[in-house]
PDB file of C-alpha atoms in Angstrom:
ATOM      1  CA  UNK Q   1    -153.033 -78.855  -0.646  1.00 54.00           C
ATOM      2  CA  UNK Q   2    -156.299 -79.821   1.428  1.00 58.00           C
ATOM      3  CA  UNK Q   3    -156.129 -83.222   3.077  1.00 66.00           C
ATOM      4  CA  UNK Q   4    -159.650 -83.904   1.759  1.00 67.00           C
ATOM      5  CA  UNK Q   5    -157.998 -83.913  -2.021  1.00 66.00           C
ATOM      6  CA  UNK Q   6    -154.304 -84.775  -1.557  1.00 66.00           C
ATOM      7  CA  UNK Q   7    -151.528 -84.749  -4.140  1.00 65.00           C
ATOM      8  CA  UNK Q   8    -150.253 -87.607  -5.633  1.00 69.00           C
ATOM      9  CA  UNK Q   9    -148.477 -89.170  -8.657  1.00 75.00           C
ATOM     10  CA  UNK Q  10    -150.189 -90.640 -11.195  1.00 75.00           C
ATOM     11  CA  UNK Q  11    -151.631 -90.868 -14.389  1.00 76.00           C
ATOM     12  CA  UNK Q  12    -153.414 -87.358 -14.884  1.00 75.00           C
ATOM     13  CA  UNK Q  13    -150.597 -85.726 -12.802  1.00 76.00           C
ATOM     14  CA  UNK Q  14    -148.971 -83.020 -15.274  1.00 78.00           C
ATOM     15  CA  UNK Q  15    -145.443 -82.824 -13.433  1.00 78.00           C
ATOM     16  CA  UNK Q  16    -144.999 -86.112 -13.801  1.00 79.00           C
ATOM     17  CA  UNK Q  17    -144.377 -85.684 -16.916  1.00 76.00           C
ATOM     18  CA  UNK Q  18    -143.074 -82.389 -17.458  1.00 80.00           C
ATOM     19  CA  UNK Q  19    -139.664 -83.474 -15.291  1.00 83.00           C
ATOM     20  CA  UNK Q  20    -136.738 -85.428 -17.065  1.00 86.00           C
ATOM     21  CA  UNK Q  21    -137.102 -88.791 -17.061  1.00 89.00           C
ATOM     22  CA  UNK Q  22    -135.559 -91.350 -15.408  1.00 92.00           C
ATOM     23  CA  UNK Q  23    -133.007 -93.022 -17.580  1.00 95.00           C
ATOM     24  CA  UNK Q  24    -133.744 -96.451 -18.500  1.00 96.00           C
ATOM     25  CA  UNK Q  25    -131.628 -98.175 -21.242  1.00 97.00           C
ATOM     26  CA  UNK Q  26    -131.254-102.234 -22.832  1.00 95.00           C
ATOM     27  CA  UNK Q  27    -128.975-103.155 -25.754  1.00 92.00           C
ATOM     28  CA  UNK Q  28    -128.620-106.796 -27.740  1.00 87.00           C
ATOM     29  CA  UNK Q  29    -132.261-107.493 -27.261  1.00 96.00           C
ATOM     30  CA  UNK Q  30    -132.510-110.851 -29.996  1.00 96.00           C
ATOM     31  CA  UNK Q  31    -136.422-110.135 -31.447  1.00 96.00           C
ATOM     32  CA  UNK Q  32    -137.412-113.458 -32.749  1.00 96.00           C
ATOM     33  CA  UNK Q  33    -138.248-114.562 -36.157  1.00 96.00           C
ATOM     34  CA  UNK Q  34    -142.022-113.912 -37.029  1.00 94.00           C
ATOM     35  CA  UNK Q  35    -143.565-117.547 -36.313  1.00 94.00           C
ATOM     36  CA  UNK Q  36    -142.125-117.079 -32.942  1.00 96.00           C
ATOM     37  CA  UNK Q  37    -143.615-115.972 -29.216  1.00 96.00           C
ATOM     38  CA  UNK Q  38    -142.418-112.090 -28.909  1.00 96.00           C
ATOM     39  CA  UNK Q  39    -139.853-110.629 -26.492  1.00 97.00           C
ATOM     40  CA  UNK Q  40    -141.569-107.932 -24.053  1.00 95.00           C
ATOM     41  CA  UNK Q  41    -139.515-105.422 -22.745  1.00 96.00           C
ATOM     42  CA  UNK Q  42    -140.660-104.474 -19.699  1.00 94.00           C
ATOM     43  CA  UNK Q  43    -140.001-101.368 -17.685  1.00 94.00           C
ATOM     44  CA  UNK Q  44    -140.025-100.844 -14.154  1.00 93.00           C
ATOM     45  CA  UNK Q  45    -142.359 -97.391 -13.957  1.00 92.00           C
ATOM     46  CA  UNK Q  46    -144.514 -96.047 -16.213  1.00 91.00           C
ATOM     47  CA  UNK Q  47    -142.787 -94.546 -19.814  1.00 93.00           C
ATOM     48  CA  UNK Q  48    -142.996 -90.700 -21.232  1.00 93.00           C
ATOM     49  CA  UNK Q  49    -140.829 -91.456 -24.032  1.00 95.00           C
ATOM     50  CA  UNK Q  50    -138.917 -94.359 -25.703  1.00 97.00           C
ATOM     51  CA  UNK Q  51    -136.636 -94.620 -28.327  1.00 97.00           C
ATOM     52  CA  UNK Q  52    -136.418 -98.143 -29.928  1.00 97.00           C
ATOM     53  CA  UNK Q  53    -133.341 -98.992 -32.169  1.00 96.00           C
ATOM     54  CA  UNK Q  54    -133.358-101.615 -35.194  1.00 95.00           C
ATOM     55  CA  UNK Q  55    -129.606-102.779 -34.947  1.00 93.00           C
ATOM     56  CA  UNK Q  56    -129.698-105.466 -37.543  1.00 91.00           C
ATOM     57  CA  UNK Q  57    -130.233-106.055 -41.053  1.00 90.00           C
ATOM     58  CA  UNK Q  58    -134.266-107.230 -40.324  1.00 94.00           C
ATOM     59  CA  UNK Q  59    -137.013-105.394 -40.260  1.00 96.00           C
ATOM     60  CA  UNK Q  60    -138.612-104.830 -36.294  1.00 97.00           C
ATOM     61  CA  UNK Q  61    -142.013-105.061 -35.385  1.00 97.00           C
ATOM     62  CA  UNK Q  62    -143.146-102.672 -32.258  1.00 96.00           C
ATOM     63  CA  UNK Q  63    -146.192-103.147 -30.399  1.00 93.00           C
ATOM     64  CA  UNK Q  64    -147.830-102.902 -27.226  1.00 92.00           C
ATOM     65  CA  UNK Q  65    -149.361-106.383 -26.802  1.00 90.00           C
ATOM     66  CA  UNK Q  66    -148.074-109.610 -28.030  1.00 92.00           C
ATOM     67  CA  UNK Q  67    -151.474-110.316 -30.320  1.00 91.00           C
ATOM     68  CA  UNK Q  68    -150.450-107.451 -31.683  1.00 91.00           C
ATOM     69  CA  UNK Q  69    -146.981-108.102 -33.185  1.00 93.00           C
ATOM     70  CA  UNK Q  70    -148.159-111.287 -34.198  1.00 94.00           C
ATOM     71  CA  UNK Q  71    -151.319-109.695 -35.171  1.00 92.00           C
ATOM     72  CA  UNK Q  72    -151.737-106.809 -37.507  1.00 91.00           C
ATOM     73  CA  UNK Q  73    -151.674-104.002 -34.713  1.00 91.00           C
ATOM     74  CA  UNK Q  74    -147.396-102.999 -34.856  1.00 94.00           C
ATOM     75  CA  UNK Q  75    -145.057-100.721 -36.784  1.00 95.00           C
ATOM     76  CA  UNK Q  76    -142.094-101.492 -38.448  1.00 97.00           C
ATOM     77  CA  UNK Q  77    -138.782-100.104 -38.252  1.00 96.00           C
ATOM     78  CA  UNK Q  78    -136.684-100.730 -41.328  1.00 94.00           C
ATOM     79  CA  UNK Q  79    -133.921-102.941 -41.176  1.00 92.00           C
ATOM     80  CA  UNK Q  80    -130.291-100.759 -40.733  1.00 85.00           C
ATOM     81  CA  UNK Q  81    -128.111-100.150 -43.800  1.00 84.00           C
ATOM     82  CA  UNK Q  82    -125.010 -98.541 -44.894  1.00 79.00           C
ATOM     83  CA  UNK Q  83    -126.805 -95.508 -45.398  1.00 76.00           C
ATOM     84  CA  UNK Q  84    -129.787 -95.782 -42.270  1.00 71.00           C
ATOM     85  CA  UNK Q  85    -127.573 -97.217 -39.671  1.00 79.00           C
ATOM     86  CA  UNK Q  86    -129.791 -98.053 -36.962  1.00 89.00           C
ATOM     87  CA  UNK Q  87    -133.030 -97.052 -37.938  1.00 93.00           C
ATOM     88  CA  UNK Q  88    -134.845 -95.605 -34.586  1.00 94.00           C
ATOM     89  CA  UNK Q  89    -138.367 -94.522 -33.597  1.00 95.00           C
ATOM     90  CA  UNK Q  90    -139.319 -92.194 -30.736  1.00 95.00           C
ATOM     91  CA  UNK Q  91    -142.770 -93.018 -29.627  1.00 95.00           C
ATOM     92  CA  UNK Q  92    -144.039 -90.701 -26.582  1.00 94.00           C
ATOM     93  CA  UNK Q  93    -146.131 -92.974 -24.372  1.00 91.00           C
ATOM     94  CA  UNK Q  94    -147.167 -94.167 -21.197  1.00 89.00           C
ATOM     95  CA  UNK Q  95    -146.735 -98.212 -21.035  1.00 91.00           C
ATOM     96  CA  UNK Q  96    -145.724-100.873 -19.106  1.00 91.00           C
ATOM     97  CA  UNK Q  97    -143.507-102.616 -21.653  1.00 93.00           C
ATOM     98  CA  UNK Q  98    -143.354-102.846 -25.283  1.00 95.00           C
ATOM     99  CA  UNK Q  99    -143.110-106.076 -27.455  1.00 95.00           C
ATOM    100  CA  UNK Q 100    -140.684-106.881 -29.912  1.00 97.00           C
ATOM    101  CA  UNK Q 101    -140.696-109.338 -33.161  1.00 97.00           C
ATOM    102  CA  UNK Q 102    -138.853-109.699 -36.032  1.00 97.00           C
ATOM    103  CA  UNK Q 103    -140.651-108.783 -39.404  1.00 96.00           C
ATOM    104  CA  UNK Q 104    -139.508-111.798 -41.347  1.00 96.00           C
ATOM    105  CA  UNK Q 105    -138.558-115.388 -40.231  1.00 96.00           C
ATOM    106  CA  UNK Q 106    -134.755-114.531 -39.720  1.00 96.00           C
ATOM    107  CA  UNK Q 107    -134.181-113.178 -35.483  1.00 95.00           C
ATOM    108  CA  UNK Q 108    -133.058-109.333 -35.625  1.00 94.00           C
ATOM    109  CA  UNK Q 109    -132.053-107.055 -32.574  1.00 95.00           C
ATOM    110  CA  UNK Q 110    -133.024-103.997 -31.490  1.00 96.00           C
ATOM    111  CA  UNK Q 111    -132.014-101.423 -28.073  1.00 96.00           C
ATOM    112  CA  UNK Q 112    -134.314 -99.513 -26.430  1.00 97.00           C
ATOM    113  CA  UNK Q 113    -134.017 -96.643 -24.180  1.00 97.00           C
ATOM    114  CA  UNK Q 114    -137.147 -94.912 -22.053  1.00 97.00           C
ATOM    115  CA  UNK Q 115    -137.460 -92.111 -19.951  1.00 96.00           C
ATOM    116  CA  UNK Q 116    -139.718 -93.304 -16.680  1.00 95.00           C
ATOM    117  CA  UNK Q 117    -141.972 -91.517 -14.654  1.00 91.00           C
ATOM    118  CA  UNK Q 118    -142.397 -92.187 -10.767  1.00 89.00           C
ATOM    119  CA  UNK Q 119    -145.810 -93.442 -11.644  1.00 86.00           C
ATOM    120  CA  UNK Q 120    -146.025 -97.339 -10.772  1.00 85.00           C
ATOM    121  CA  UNK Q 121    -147.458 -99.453 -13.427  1.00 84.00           C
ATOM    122  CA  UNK Q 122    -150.156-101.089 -12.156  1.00 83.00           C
ATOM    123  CA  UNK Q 123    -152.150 -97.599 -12.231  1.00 80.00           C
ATOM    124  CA  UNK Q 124    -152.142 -98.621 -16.398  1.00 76.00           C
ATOM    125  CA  UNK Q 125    -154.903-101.337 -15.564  1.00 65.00           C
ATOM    126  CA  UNK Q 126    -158.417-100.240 -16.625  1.00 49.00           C
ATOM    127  CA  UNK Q 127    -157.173 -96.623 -17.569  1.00 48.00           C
ATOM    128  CA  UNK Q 128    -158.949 -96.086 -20.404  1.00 46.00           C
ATOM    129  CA  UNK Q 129    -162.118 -94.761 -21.233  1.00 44.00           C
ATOM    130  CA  UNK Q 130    -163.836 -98.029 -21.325  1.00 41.00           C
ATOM    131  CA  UNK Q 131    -160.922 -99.963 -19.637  1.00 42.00           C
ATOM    132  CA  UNK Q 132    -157.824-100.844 -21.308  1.00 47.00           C
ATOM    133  CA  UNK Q 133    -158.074-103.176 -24.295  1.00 50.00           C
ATOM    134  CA  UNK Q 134    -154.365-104.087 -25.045  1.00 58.00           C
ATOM    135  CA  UNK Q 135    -154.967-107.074 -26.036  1.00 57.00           C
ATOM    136  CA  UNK Q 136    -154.091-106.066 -29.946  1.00 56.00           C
ATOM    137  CA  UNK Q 137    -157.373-106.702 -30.861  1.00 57.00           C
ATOM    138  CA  UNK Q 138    -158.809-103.138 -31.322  1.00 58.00           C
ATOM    139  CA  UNK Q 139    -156.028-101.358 -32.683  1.00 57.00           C
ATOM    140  CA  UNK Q 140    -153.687-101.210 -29.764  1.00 59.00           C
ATOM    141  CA  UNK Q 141    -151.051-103.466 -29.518  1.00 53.00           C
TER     142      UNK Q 141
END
């Protein structure tokens, strides 16, 4: 390593995620009804991967901006059943937090668990090619 070009954790940095992640884990997280202001779950590093849970009888909207949930920009995970208990979705990303609505006006719940990097979150801002648009306006969200 040259002191000119020293190495560092971040974004680009392969190892970072290559390693196990750091455990992160939240149950009994109420998603509100659909006319209401998302829940964002918010992490404390940087994700690699997250598995969220739908643990009620609702259908969950995921997304990665609150315009987006309320928006068009989310996926759903069906509501659990007899058969599906707990319907859950991996998604292998690098975020800050994810946001969390229900898909119809009746509150759901969901749990979420995340492997973390050691990469901070505020190296997210303007990472994209053109800057980061996650405002749920261009797709993302």
């Amino acid at each position: 390593m040259s002191l000119a070009n020293p190495y560092y954790v971040g974004l680009q940095n392969v190892g970072s995620y290559q390693v196990s992640g750091v455990p992160y884990a939240t149950s009994s997280i109420i998603a509100p009804a659909s006319s209401s202001t998302p829940v964002e779950v918010v992490f404390p590093d940087t994700t690699q991967r997250i598995f969220v849970s739908n643990i009620n009888t609702q259908p969950l909207r995921v997304g990665f901006s609150s315009n987006g949930v309320k928006g068009t920009n989310y996926f759903i995970i069906p509501a659990a059943t007899l058969s599906t208990a707990f319907p859950t979705q991996e998604l292998k990303v690098k975020v800050s937090s994810i946001f969390l609505l229900s898909h119809t006006a009746t509150e759901t719940s969901a749990s979420v668990f995340a492997e973390l990097t050691n990469i901070d979150t505020n190296l997210l801002l303007n990472s994209g090619p053109s800057g980061s648009n996650w405002s749920g306006s261009v797709g993302v969200g």
